[in-house]
Tab-separated table of C-alpha atoms in Angstrom:
chain	number	residue	atom	x	y	z
A	1	MET	CA	6.763	38.841	-17.155
A	2	SER	CA	10.077	37.518	-18.398
A	3	SER	CA	11.067	33.872	-18.298
A	4	GLN	CA	13.482	34.723	-15.472
A	5	ASP	CA	10.654	36.106	-13.372
A	6	TYR	CA	8.674	32.991	-14.186
A	7	TRP	CA	11.467	30.775	-12.961
A	8	LYS	CA	11.849	32.835	-9.784
A	9	ALA	CA	8.129	32.663	-9.073
A	10	ASN	CA	8.277	28.918	-9.712
A	11	LEU	CA	11.113	28.446	-7.232
A	12	LYS	CA	9.353	30.539	-4.611
A	13	LEU	CA	6.198	28.474	-4.987
A	14	LEU	CA	8.194	25.255	-4.741
A	15	SER	CA	9.969	26.289	-1.559
A	16	VAL	CA	6.730	27.297	0.181
A	17	LEU	CA	5.018	24.043	-0.778
A	18	LEU	CA	7.992	21.877	0.168
A	19	PHE	CA	8.192	23.658	3.515
A	20	VAL	CA	4.556	22.789	4.245
A	21	TRP	CA	5.230	19.243	2.998
A	22	PHE	CA	8.048	18.865	5.493
A	23	ILE	CA	6.088	20.327	8.413
A	24	ILE	CA	2.978	18.156	8.058
A	25	SER	CA	4.883	14.892	7.632
A	26	PHE	CA	8.283	15.033	9.321
A	27	GLY	CA	7.173	17.809	11.680
A	28	PHE	CA	3.689	16.929	12.916
A	29	GLY	CA	3.847	13.229	12.091
A	30	ILE	CA	7.256	12.460	13.606
A	31	ILE	CA	9.255	15.123	15.444
A	32	PHE	CA	6.394	16.892	17.268
A	33	SER	CA	4.128	13.866	17.138
A	34	GLU	CA	4.477	12.923	20.788
A	35	PHE	CA	3.942	16.520	21.839
A	36	LEU	CA	0.791	16.727	19.720
A	37	ASP	CA	-0.491	13.486	21.240
A	38	GLN	CA	-1.670	15.433	24.298
A	39	PHE	CA	-4.400	16.972	22.118
A	40	SER	CA	-7.070	14.804	20.629
A	41	LEU	CA	-9.195	14.844	17.516
A	42	GLY	CA	-12.261	12.685	18.174
A	43	GLY	CA	-10.833	9.351	19.284
A	44	PHE	CA	-7.434	10.072	17.744
A	45	LYS	CA	-4.436	11.470	19.516
A	46	LEU	CA	-3.463	14.393	17.267
A	47	GLY	CA	0.112	13.268	16.617
A	48	PHE	CA	-1.068	9.772	15.741
A	49	TRP	CA	-3.702	11.228	13.408
A	50	PHE	CA	-1.100	13.274	11.538
A	51	ALA	CA	1.158	10.249	11.228
A	52	GLN	CA	-1.487	7.876	9.874
A	53	GLN	CA	-4.118	10.115	8.237
A	54	GLY	CA	-3.564	13.882	8.228
A	55	SER	CA	-0.250	13.988	6.411
A	56	ILE	CA	-1.750	12.075	3.463
A	57	TYR	CA	-4.671	14.499	3.122
A	58	GLY	CA	-2.129	17.312	3.277
A	59	PHE	CA	-0.050	15.816	0.442
A	60	VAL	CA	-3.087	15.623	-1.837
A	61	ILE	CA	-3.986	19.258	-1.159
A	62	LEU	CA	-0.386	20.373	-1.772
A	63	ILE	CA	-0.216	18.849	-5.249
A	64	PHE	CA	-3.477	20.451	-6.322
A	65	VAL	CA	-2.414	23.844	-4.962
A	66	TYR	CA	0.701	23.452	-7.101
A	67	VAL	CA	-1.293	22.466	-10.203
A	68	ILE	CA	-3.577	25.494	-9.834
A	69	ALA	CA	-0.799	27.953	-9.001
A	70	MET	CA	1.256	26.798	-12.013
A	71	HIS	CA	-1.796	27.139	-14.226
A	72	PHE	CA	-2.141	30.815	-13.312
A	73	LEU	CA	1.581	31.424	-13.525
A	74	GLU	CA	1.751	29.977	-17.033
A	75	LYS	CA	-1.291	31.952	-18.107
A	76	LYS	CA	0.360	35.123	-16.904
A	77	ILE	CA	3.495	34.520	-18.915
A	78	GLY	CA	1.489	33.246	-21.871
A	79	ILE	CA	2.787	29.681	-22.186
A	80	LYS	CA	0.588	27.617	-24.445
A	81	GLU	CA	1.371	23.974	-24.880
A	82	GLU	CA	0.985	21.945	-28.011
A	83	GLU	CA	-0.103	18.326	-27.717
A	84	ASN	CA	2.392	15.638	-28.699
A	85	GLU	CA	5.268	18.060	-29.018
B	1	MET	CA	-23.671	-22.612	-5.737
B	2	SER	CA	-20.744	-22.924	-3.355
B	3	SER	CA	-18.762	-19.855	-2.409
B	4	GLN	CA	-15.664	-21.586	-3.799
B	5	LEU	CA	-17.258	-21.743	-7.241
B	6	LEU	CA	-18.402	-18.126	-7.006
B	7	THR	CA	-14.872	-17.098	-6.138
B	8	TYR	CA	-13.514	-18.889	-9.218
B	9	ILE	CA	-16.098	-17.241	-11.455
B	10	PHE	CA	-15.445	-13.790	-10.033
B	11	VAL	CA	-11.678	-14.005	-10.281
B	12	GLY	CA	-11.897	-15.664	-13.702
B	13	LEU	CA	-14.071	-12.810	-14.996
B	14	SER	CA	-11.631	-10.204	-13.671
B	15	PHE	CA	-8.751	-11.823	-15.520
B	16	ALA	CA	-10.819	-12.227	-18.668
B	17	THR	CA	-11.564	-8.486	-18.556
B	18	TYR	CA	-7.904	-7.588	-18.121
B	19	ILE	CA	-6.845	-9.807	-20.981
B	20	ALA	CA	-9.635	-8.529	-23.232
B	21	ILE	CA	-8.504	-4.954	-22.588
B	22	ALA	CA	-4.915	-5.922	-23.297
B	23	ILE	CA	-5.873	-7.435	-26.655
B	24	TRP	CA	-8.198	-4.560	-27.601
B	25	SER	CA	-5.617	-1.879	-26.906
B	26	ARG	CA	-2.465	-3.677	-27.953
B	27	ALA	CA	0.358	-1.557	-29.194
B	28	SER	CA	1.007	-1.017	-32.878
B	29	SER	CA	4.048	1.278	-32.800
B	30	THR	CA	7.133	1.985	-30.694
B	31	ASN	CA	5.624	5.180	-29.413
B	32	GLU	CA	2.537	3.266	-28.355
B	33	PHE	CA	4.472	0.432	-26.771
B	34	TYR	CA	6.566	2.660	-24.517
B	35	VAL	CA	4.466	5.740	-23.810
B	36	ALA	CA	0.992	4.848	-25.144
B	37	GLY	CA	1.294	7.387	-27.956
B	38	LYS	CA	1.423	10.179	-25.339
B	39	GLY	CA	-2.350	10.320	-25.471
B	40	VAL	CA	-3.507	9.208	-22.043
B	41	ASN	CA	-6.016	11.332	-20.159
B	42	PRO	CA	-4.550	12.592	-16.841
B	43	ILE	CA	-7.342	11.081	-14.721
B	44	ALA	CA	-6.954	7.677	-16.381
B	45	ASN	CA	-3.213	8.037	-16.040
B	46	GLY	CA	-3.567	8.881	-12.351
B	47	MET	CA	-5.707	5.819	-11.833
B	48	ALA	CA	-3.267	3.612	-13.698
B	49	THR	CA	-0.355	5.001	-11.691
B	50	ALA	CA	-2.268	4.312	-8.510
B	51	ALA	CA	-3.029	0.725	-9.537
B	52	ASP	CA	0.544	0.145	-10.591
B	53	TRP	CA	1.887	1.524	-7.391
B	54	MET	CA	-0.563	-0.155	-5.089
B	55	SER	CA	-0.103	-3.656	-6.370
B	56	ALA	CA	0.524	-6.505	-3.970
B	57	ALA	CA	2.704	-4.678	-1.451
B	58	SER	CA	0.237	-1.961	-0.504
B	59	PHE	CA	-2.882	-3.914	-1.161
B	60	ILE	CA	-2.066	-7.065	0.736
B	61	SER	CA	0.861	-6.511	3.027
B	62	MET	CA	0.597	-2.954	4.281
B	63	ALA	CA	-2.453	-3.113	6.535
B	64	GLY	CA	-1.095	-6.324	8.058
B	65	LEU	CA	2.251	-4.707	8.736
B	66	ILE	CA	0.672	-1.652	10.325
B	67	SER	CA	-1.574	-3.902	12.329
B	68	PHE	CA	1.486	-5.420	13.991
B	69	LEU	CA	3.612	-2.266	14.071
B	70	GLY	CA	1.030	0.163	15.452
B	71	LYS	CA	2.038	3.801	15.127
B	72	ASP	CA	5.433	2.868	13.676
B	73	GLY	CA	3.529	1.703	10.594
B	74	ALA	CA	3.130	5.375	9.701
B	75	VAL	CA	6.555	5.235	8.042
B	76	TYR	CA	4.936	3.330	5.160
B	77	LEU	CA	1.868	5.535	5.031
B	78	MET	CA	3.785	8.798	4.938
B	79	GLY	CA	6.770	7.417	3.074
B	80	TRP	CA	4.827	5.912	0.197
B	81	THR	CA	2.583	8.923	-0.321
B	82	GLY	CA	4.870	11.863	0.524
B	83	GLY	CA	7.114	10.940	-2.390
B	84	TYR	CA	4.327	11.908	-4.778
B	85	VAL	CA	4.631	15.520	-3.685
B	86	LEU	CA	8.304	15.449	-4.658
B	87	LEU	CA	7.432	13.669	-7.880
B	88	ALA	CA	4.756	16.206	-8.845
B	89	LEU	CA	6.767	19.276	-7.870
B	90	LEU	CA	10.300	18.356	-8.814
B	91	LEU	CA	10.347	15.508	-11.324
B	92	ALA	CA	7.297	14.722	-13.432
B	93	PRO	CA	6.802	18.045	-15.256
B	94	TYR	CA	10.493	18.396	-16.136
B	95	LEU	CA	10.914	14.844	-17.356
B	96	ARG	CA	7.792	15.187	-19.495
B	97	LYS	CA	9.098	18.463	-20.911
B	98	PHE	CA	12.284	16.778	-22.045
B	99	GLY	CA	10.370	14.325	-24.216
B	100	GLN	CA	12.161	10.990	-23.920
B	101	TYR	CA	10.745	7.529	-23.296
B	102	THR	CA	12.575	6.482	-20.133
B	103	VAL	CA	14.724	7.876	-17.353
B	104	PRO	CA	17.967	6.350	-18.672
B	105	ASP	CA	17.147	7.986	-22.029
B	106	PHE	CA	16.760	11.276	-20.215
B	107	ILE	CA	20.024	10.911	-18.314
B	108	GLY	CA	21.937	9.778	-21.386
B	109	THR	CA	20.672	12.677	-23.516
B	110	ARG	CA	20.896	15.343	-20.837
B	111	TYR	CA	24.485	14.547	-19.857
B	112	TYR	CA	25.687	13.516	-23.341
B	113	SER	CA	27.061	10.285	-21.896
B	114	LYS	CA	26.619	6.631	-22.743
B	115	THR	CA	28.249	5.674	-19.413
B	116	ALA	CA	25.747	7.681	-17.377
B	117	ARG	CA	22.997	6.002	-19.345
B	118	LEU	CA	24.411	2.557	-18.626
B	119	VAL	CA	24.641	3.330	-14.905
B	120	ALA	CA	21.005	4.445	-14.976
B	121	VAL	CA	19.994	1.188	-16.693
B	122	LEU	CA	21.827	-0.904	-14.083
B	123	CYS	CA	20.143	1.014	-11.255
B	124	LEU	CA	16.817	0.516	-12.931
B	125	ILE	CA	17.276	-3.238	-13.286
B	126	PHE	CA	18.361	-3.530	-9.662
B	127	ILE	CA	15.356	-1.542	-8.434
B	128	SER	CA	12.934	-3.496	-10.586
B	129	PHE	CA	14.197	-6.900	-9.483
B	130	THR	CA	14.038	-6.007	-5.797
B	131	TYR	CA	10.591	-4.593	-6.262
B	132	VAL	CA	9.215	-7.507	-8.243
B	133	ALA	CA	10.478	-9.987	-5.634
B	134	GLY	CA	8.205	-8.419	-3.033
B	135	GLN	CA	5.250	-8.171	-5.390
B	136	MET	CA	5.527	-11.783	-6.442
B	137	ARG	CA	5.299	-13.047	-2.886
B	138	GLY	CA	2.041	-11.137	-2.559
B	139	VAL	CA	0.721	-12.622	-5.776
B	140	GLY	CA	1.812	-16.060	-4.568
B	141	ILE	CA	-0.123	-15.691	-1.314
B	142	VAL	CA	-3.302	-14.749	-3.168
B	143	PHE	CA	-3.065	-17.669	-5.567
B	144	SER	CA	-2.102	-20.146	-2.864
B	145	ARG	CA	-5.187	-19.318	-0.815
B	146	PHE	CA	-7.439	-19.077	-3.844
B	147	LEU	CA	-6.367	-22.312	-5.529
B	148	GLU	CA	-5.343	-23.995	-2.272
B	149	VAL	CA	-1.834	-24.817	-3.382
B	150	GLU	CA	1.584	-24.314	-1.791
B	151	ILE	CA	2.914	-20.792	-1.960
B	152	GLN	CA	5.712	-21.567	-4.472
B	153	VAL	CA	3.166	-22.937	-6.944
B	154	GLY	CA	1.086	-19.812	-6.356
B	155	VAL	CA	4.034	-17.590	-7.270
B	156	ILE	CA	4.616	-19.452	-10.544
B	157	ILE	CA	0.953	-19.330	-11.590
B	158	GLY	CA	0.857	-15.619	-10.776
B	159	MET	CA	3.958	-14.946	-12.860
B	160	ILE	CA	2.492	-16.664	-15.908
B	161	VAL	CA	-0.733	-14.659	-15.738
B	162	VAL	CA	1.009	-11.309	-15.282
B	163	PHE	CA	3.533	-12.055	-18.019
B	164	PHE	CA	0.771	-12.844	-20.486
B	165	TYR	CA	-1.087	-9.591	-20.302
B	166	ALA	CA	1.891	-7.301	-19.697
B	167	VAL	CA	3.862	-8.344	-22.751
B	168	LEU	CA	0.920	-8.281	-25.094
B	169	GLY	CA	-0.248	-4.704	-24.742
B	170	GLY	CA	2.796	-2.547	-24.050
B	171	MET	CA	2.224	0.694	-22.197
B	172	LYS	CA	-1.157	1.468	-23.723
B	173	GLY	CA	-2.565	-1.947	-22.891
B	174	ILE	CA	-1.142	-1.830	-19.394
B	175	THR	CA	-2.542	1.628	-18.784
B	176	TYR	CA	-6.124	0.652	-19.543
B	177	THR	CA	-5.782	-2.732	-17.845
B	178	GLN	CA	-4.546	-0.884	-14.782
B	179	VAL	CA	-7.509	1.464	-14.816
B	180	ALA	CA	-9.834	-1.546	-14.722
B	181	GLN	CA	-7.650	-3.149	-12.099
B	182	TYR	CA	-7.774	-0.048	-9.915
B	183	CYS	CA	-11.552	-0.097	-9.919
B	184	VAL	CA	-11.686	-3.797	-9.019
B	185	MET	CA	-9.003	-3.405	-6.358
B	186	ILE	CA	-10.379	-0.383	-4.584
B	187	PHE	CA	-13.840	-1.940	-4.586
B	188	ALA	CA	-12.482	-5.167	-3.129
B	189	TYR	CA	-10.605	-3.217	-0.487
B	190	LEU	CA	-13.229	-0.676	0.524
B	191	VAL	CA	-16.302	-2.888	0.722
B	192	PRO	CA	-15.035	-5.180	3.509
B	193	ALA	CA	-13.415	-2.186	5.231
B	194	ILE	CA	-16.740	-0.339	5.274
B	195	PHE	CA	-18.621	-3.352	6.616
B	196	ILE	CA	-16.055	-4.058	9.307
B	197	SER	CA	-16.112	-0.405	10.299
B	198	ILE	CA	-19.906	-0.581	10.663
B	199	LEU	CA	-19.654	-3.802	12.681
B	200	ILE	CA	-17.068	-2.463	15.084
B	201	THR	CA	-17.857	1.236	15.428
B	202	GLY	CA	-21.183	1.755	13.666
B	203	ASN	CA	-19.527	4.339	11.415
B	204	PRO	CA	-19.666	3.542	7.669
B	205	ILE	CA	-16.548	5.564	6.824
B	206	PRO	CA	-13.475	3.590	7.916
B	207	GLN	CA	-11.317	6.740	8.147
B	208	LEU	CA	-13.726	8.125	10.742
B	209	GLY	CA	-14.689	4.829	12.366
B	210	PHE	CA	-11.009	4.415	13.127
B	211	GLY	CA	-11.299	7.330	15.592
B	212	ASP	CA	-14.798	6.529	16.755
B	213	THR	CA	-16.218	4.743	19.779
B	214	LEU	CA	-17.017	1.038	19.786
B	215	VAL	CA	-20.592	-0.063	19.202
B	216	ASN	CA	-22.643	0.022	22.445
B	217	SER	CA	-19.807	1.523	24.449
B	218	SER	CA	-18.224	4.889	25.097
B	219	THR	CA	-14.671	3.577	24.777
B	220	TYR	CA	-12.756	4.748	21.729
B	221	LEU	CA	-11.522	1.970	19.451
B	222	LEU	CA	-7.918	3.153	19.709
B	223	ASP	CA	-8.022	3.339	23.517
B	224	LYS	CA	-9.347	-0.195	23.640
B	225	LEU	CA	-6.623	-1.322	21.260
B	226	ASP	CA	-3.942	0.342	23.378
B	227	GLN	CA	-5.298	-1.485	26.414
B	228	LEU	CA	-5.441	-4.877	24.658
B	229	SER	CA	-1.886	-4.446	23.380
B	230	ILE	CA	-0.517	-3.542	26.789
B	231	ASP	CA	-2.351	-6.458	28.432
B	232	LEU	CA	-0.666	-8.890	26.038
B	233	GLY	CA	2.761	-7.429	26.663
B	234	PHE	CA	3.058	-5.312	23.508
B	235	SER	CA	3.573	-1.566	23.665
B	236	ALA	CA	0.545	0.698	23.182
B	237	TYR	CA	-0.751	0.692	19.608
B	238	THR	CA	-0.748	4.475	19.219
B	239	GLU	CA	2.793	4.938	20.501
B	240	ASN	CA	6.063	4.606	18.653
B	241	THR	CA	8.426	1.822	19.600
B	242	LYS	CA	11.220	2.949	17.297
B	243	SER	CA	13.131	6.153	18.035
B	244	ASN	CA	12.210	9.348	16.212
B	245	ILE	CA	15.474	9.350	14.307
B	246	ASP	CA	14.759	5.838	12.946
B	247	ILE	CA	11.273	6.804	11.901
B	248	PHE	CA	12.489	10.038	10.349
B	249	CYS	CA	15.144	8.265	8.277
B	250	ILE	CA	12.963	5.355	7.148
B	251	THR	CA	10.195	7.752	6.112
B	252	ALA	CA	12.659	9.927	4.203
B	253	ALA	CA	14.158	6.897	2.453
B	254	LEU	CA	10.733	5.626	1.395
B	255	MET	CA	9.680	9.071	0.167
B	256	PHE	CA	12.726	9.607	-2.014
B	257	GLY	CA	12.510	6.014	-3.158
B	258	THR	CA	8.888	6.482	-4.191
B	259	ALA	CA	9.722	9.603	-6.140
B	260	GLY	CA	12.365	7.623	-8.021
B	261	LEU	CA	10.488	4.443	-8.921
B	262	PRO	CA	10.937	3.727	-12.631
B	263	HIS	CA	7.500	2.250	-13.270
B	264	VAL	CA	5.840	5.291	-11.703
B	265	ILE	CA	7.990	7.877	-13.459
B	266	VAL	CA	7.433	6.340	-16.880
B	267	ARG	CA	3.706	7.018	-16.509
B	268	PHE	CA	4.304	10.750	-16.679
B	269	PHE	CA	5.718	10.366	-20.165
B	270	THR	CA	2.367	9.111	-21.412
B	271	VAL	CA	0.238	12.254	-21.065
B	272	PRO	CA	-0.241	14.882	-23.814
B	273	ARG	CA	1.050	18.008	-22.014
B	274	VAL	CA	3.412	19.043	-19.213
B	275	SER	CA	0.512	20.468	-17.222
B	276	ASP	CA	-1.158	17.044	-17.541
B	277	ALA	CA	1.906	15.457	-15.947
B	278	ARG	CA	1.367	17.633	-12.875
B	279	LYS	CA	-2.340	16.882	-12.840
B	280	SER	CA	-1.870	13.157	-13.144
B	281	ALA	CA	0.496	13.100	-10.171
B	282	GLY	CA	-2.286	14.805	-8.212
B	283	TYR	CA	-4.952	12.360	-9.366
B	284	ALA	CA	-2.636	9.433	-8.713
B	285	LEU	CA	-2.237	10.524	-5.118
B	286	VAL	CA	-5.997	11.025	-4.685
B	287	PHE	CA	-6.620	7.469	-5.853
B	288	ILE	CA	-3.792	6.177	-3.690
B	289	ALA	CA	-5.078	8.121	-0.706
B	290	PHE	CA	-8.385	6.228	-0.827
B	291	LEU	CA	-6.491	3.074	0.000
B	292	TYR	CA	-3.779	4.596	2.151
B	293	THR	CA	-6.155	6.306	4.541
B	294	THR	CA	-8.301	3.157	4.741
B	295	ALA	CA	-5.360	0.830	5.403
B	296	PRO	CA	-4.508	2.095	8.917
B	297	ALA	CA	-8.188	1.809	9.834
B	298	VAL	CA	-8.290	-1.755	8.522
B	299	ALA	CA	-5.089	-2.431	10.453
B	300	ALA	CA	-6.625	-1.306	13.733
B	301	PHE	CA	-9.925	-3.147	13.162
B	302	SER	CA	-8.203	-6.383	12.243
B	303	ARG	CA	-5.876	-6.164	15.220
B	304	VAL	CA	-8.807	-5.906	17.627
B	305	ASN	CA	-10.720	-8.668	15.864
B	306	PHE	CA	-7.714	-10.917	15.628
B	307	ILE	CA	-6.902	-10.687	19.321
B	308	GLU	CA	-10.497	-11.080	20.407
B	309	SER	CA	-11.293	-14.063	18.205
B	310	ILE	CA	-8.378	-16.300	19.189
B	311	GLN	CA	-7.056	-15.204	22.569
B	312	GLU	CA	-7.561	-18.018	25.090
B	313	LYS	CA	-9.943	-19.907	22.837
B	314	SER	CA	-9.415	-23.640	22.710
B	315	TYR	CA	-7.849	-24.817	19.456
B	316	LEU	CA	-10.758	-27.191	18.858
B	317	ASP	CA	-13.203	-24.258	18.851
B	318	SER	CA	-10.880	-21.917	16.970
B	319	PRO	CA	-12.395	-20.248	13.906
B	320	ASP	CA	-12.107	-21.871	10.454
B	321	TRP	CA	-9.820	-19.178	9.093
B	322	PHE	CA	-7.261	-20.069	11.747
B	323	LYS	CA	-7.107	-23.673	10.553
B	324	ASN	CA	-7.294	-22.764	6.862
B	325	TRP	CA	-4.266	-20.495	7.087
B	326	GLU	CA	-2.512	-23.054	9.243
B	327	ASN	CA	-2.963	-25.587	6.443
B	328	ILE	CA	-1.267	-23.210	4.024
B	329	GLY	CA	1.524	-22.742	6.550
B	330	LEU	CA	1.137	-19.051	7.322
B	331	ILE	CA	-0.226	-19.597	10.815
B	332	ALA	CA	1.248	-22.039	13.325
B	333	TRP	CA	0.314	-22.898	16.875
B	334	GLN	CA	2.452	-24.707	19.392
B	335	ASP	CA	0.743	-25.539	22.671
B	336	LYS	CA	3.624	-24.662	24.971
B	337	ASN	CA	1.754	-25.035	28.252
B	338	ASP	CA	-0.383	-28.002	27.122
B	339	ASP	CA	-3.669	-26.405	28.097
B	340	GLY	CA	-5.302	-26.729	24.692
B	341	LEU	CA	-5.920	-22.952	24.648
B	342	ILE	CA	-4.418	-20.519	22.175
B	343	ASN	CA	-2.257	-18.121	24.164
B	344	TYR	CA	-1.267	-15.087	22.151
B	345	SER	CA	1.156	-12.501	23.520
B	346	ALA	CA	4.284	-10.547	22.693
B	347	GLY	CA	7.480	-12.388	21.783
B	348	LYS	CA	8.618	-15.023	19.319
B	349	PRO	CA	6.665	-18.272	19.696
B	350	PHE	CA	9.582	-20.506	18.693
B	351	GLU	CA	13.200	-20.472	17.530
B	352	GLY	CA	13.760	-19.578	13.889
B	353	SER	CA	11.880	-17.115	11.736
B	354	ARG	CA	9.447	-19.492	10.039
B	355	PRO	CA	7.677	-22.629	11.226
B	356	ILE	CA	9.013	-25.937	9.912
B	357	PHE	CA	6.070	-28.306	9.796
B	358	SER	CA	6.459	-32.032	10.420
B	359	ASP	CA	3.836	-34.370	8.979
B	360	GLU	CA	2.541	-35.213	12.445
B	361	PHE	CA	-0.519	-33.796	14.117
B	362	GLY	CA	-0.736	-32.786	17.772
B	363	SER	CA	-3.265	-33.869	20.393
B	364	GLN	CA	-5.743	-31.184	19.320
B	365	GLY	CA	-5.264	-31.876	15.611
B	366	GLN	CA	-2.906	-28.934	15.056
B	367	ARG	CA	0.025	-29.249	12.653
B	368	GLU	CA	3.135	-30.105	14.671
B	369	ILE	CA	6.211	-27.982	14.081
B	370	LYS	CA	9.829	-28.986	14.449
B	371	ASN	CA	11.045	-25.615	15.763
B	372	LEU	CA	12.124	-25.572	19.402
B	373	PRO	CA	9.748	-23.528	21.568
B	374	THR	CA	11.101	-20.336	23.120
B	375	LEU	CA	11.072	-20.326	26.907
B	376	ASP	CA	11.243	-16.610	27.668
B	377	ASN	CA	7.613	-15.858	26.775
B	378	SER	CA	4.252	-17.579	26.656
B	379	ASN	CA	3.305	-16.703	23.076
B	380	GLU	CA	2.150	-19.786	21.154
B	381	VAL	CA	1.014	-18.238	17.888
B	382	TYR	CA	2.994	-17.642	14.718
B	383	ILE	CA	1.203	-15.482	12.184
B	384	ASP	CA	2.465	-14.228	8.835
B	385	ARG	CA	1.563	-10.521	8.673
B	386	ASP	CA	0.801	-10.703	4.974
B	387	ILE	CA	-2.421	-12.603	5.544
B	388	MET	CA	-4.172	-9.942	7.617
B	389	VAL	CA	-5.932	-8.166	4.769
B	390	LEU	CA	-7.065	-11.380	3.118
B	391	ALA	CA	-8.118	-12.982	6.375
B	392	ASN	CA	-9.673	-9.827	7.767
B	393	PRO	CA	-13.207	-10.279	6.415
B	394	GLU	CA	-13.210	-13.874	7.647
B	395	ILE	CA	-11.890	-12.857	11.041
B	396	ALA	CA	-14.624	-10.231	11.278
B	397	LYS	CA	-17.170	-12.945	10.300
B	398	LEU	CA	-18.485	-11.071	7.300
B	399	PRO	CA	-20.815	-13.143	5.094
B	400	ALA	CA	-18.998	-15.069	2.385
B	401	TRP	CA	-20.429	-13.185	-0.595
B	402	LEU	CA	-18.706	-10.062	0.670
B	403	TRP	CA	-15.181	-11.250	0.854
B	404	LEU	CA	-14.978	-13.656	-2.009
C-alpha cells in the first residue's frame, strides 16, 4: 500500500464518518426532528431524543470507530510511531 | 457540626488537593510548561480536556439554560459535543503530527509568515477573553452562594484562587489538577442527579429516568412537563420555539467554535503519539458525554420541581432556597396582584433585564424592587437561570449532606 493509497483510504473514511455525523445531529436532531417526533422511544419523542441524547452517543461511537479504523489502516501501511518525535 | 461548616471543609479540602497537585507536578522546563513534556497518557488527557471544557459554563449554566429553553436547549448539547468529532477527525492528529506548542506556532511555521502568526495570536486573545468572561461569572456565583457575599466579590475571590494554581504548574500541573477536578466535578454532578431521578421517576439512571414515568403514576415525565409548561403559558417543553434554520445555524456555529477552542486544541499537543491524539479526543468526549447526557435530564427534573414547589404558594411559606437566592439577588418576586401568592408564568415579570433592589421590604418580607411591573402578563417571578443546577438539590429537598 503506497502513501497515496493510504491518504485516499483516509479521505474515504473521513467522508463516511462525517456524513454519519451530519445525519445524526443536523439531520435527525434538527431537520427531521419534528417528523421523527411522531415515533416514540420509551417516554421520549424520537426527534427530541436525538436532539438531547442520541446525537451525543453517536458522536462518541464515531470517534472510536475512527480510532480503530485508523489503527488498522496504519498497521497495513506499516507506520510505526516513535514517542516524543 | 453544621452543614455550613461541612461545606467549608469539603470545598477547602478540594482546593488543598488541587494546589498540592500543582506544587507536586510543577513545571521545570519550557517543554513541560507548555505541553507537559508530551508525556500525558491519553485517558488522563481526555479527562483533563473534559474538565477544562466543562468548567463553569457547562457545569453550572447549561442545565439551567436547557431547563428554560426546553428542546431548543439541544443547540448547546449537540453544538458543544459535535465539535469533538471534527476535532478528532480533522484537527487533533494533524496538529500533533506537526509538532509545535500552540496553534499560532503552527500557523506561523506552516505558512512561513509572521503576520499570519500575529493574526492567530490576536484571534486567540479575543477568544480567550470572551470565554473567560463567561466562566468567571459562573465562578462568582459559586463563591457568592458559598461564602454568602455579593457576586462581584465572589468573582474576585474566584480569580485569585484560579490564578494561583494555574500559574504555578504550567501545562503539566494543570493537566493533573484537571484530572482530579474532573473526578470531583462529575461526582458532584451525578450524585444529586441520580437521587433526584430516583425521587421523581424511581429510575436511578438520569438518562433513562428522563424518559420514564413519574413515581406512582403512568404519566411520562416529559408529557407532564409539556402539560405544565402549556398551562403556564409557555410552549411545550419538547417542542422547538426557534425555527429550524436558527437552530441549525447556532448548532453549526457552536460545533465549529468548539473544534477551534485554543485551550482544548493545546491538549492534543501533550500526548506522546499521533494515535494518542485521536484516542484522547475520544476519551474526552466520553467523559464529557457523562455530563452532557445527564444535563438535559437534570434540566427537565428541575423544571418540574421548580414549578411545583413555588407555583401559587404563599411567599411566607415559600421554601428556604427561594429566600436564600433572593437575598443574593438572583431571584426576585414582585406581588403584582397583591394576593401574597407566588404566581409564575410566561413573560417578563418587570421592565428591565435585571431586578434593581431597594433597601425596603414588602408586606410579606420580600425584597422590594424598583423596576416597574409589566402589565401584559401575570408573571411575578424573576429567576436567574444560572442558579438552577446549584439550587436543584435544594429544590428537590435532598438531604443537606448530599448537596453540600
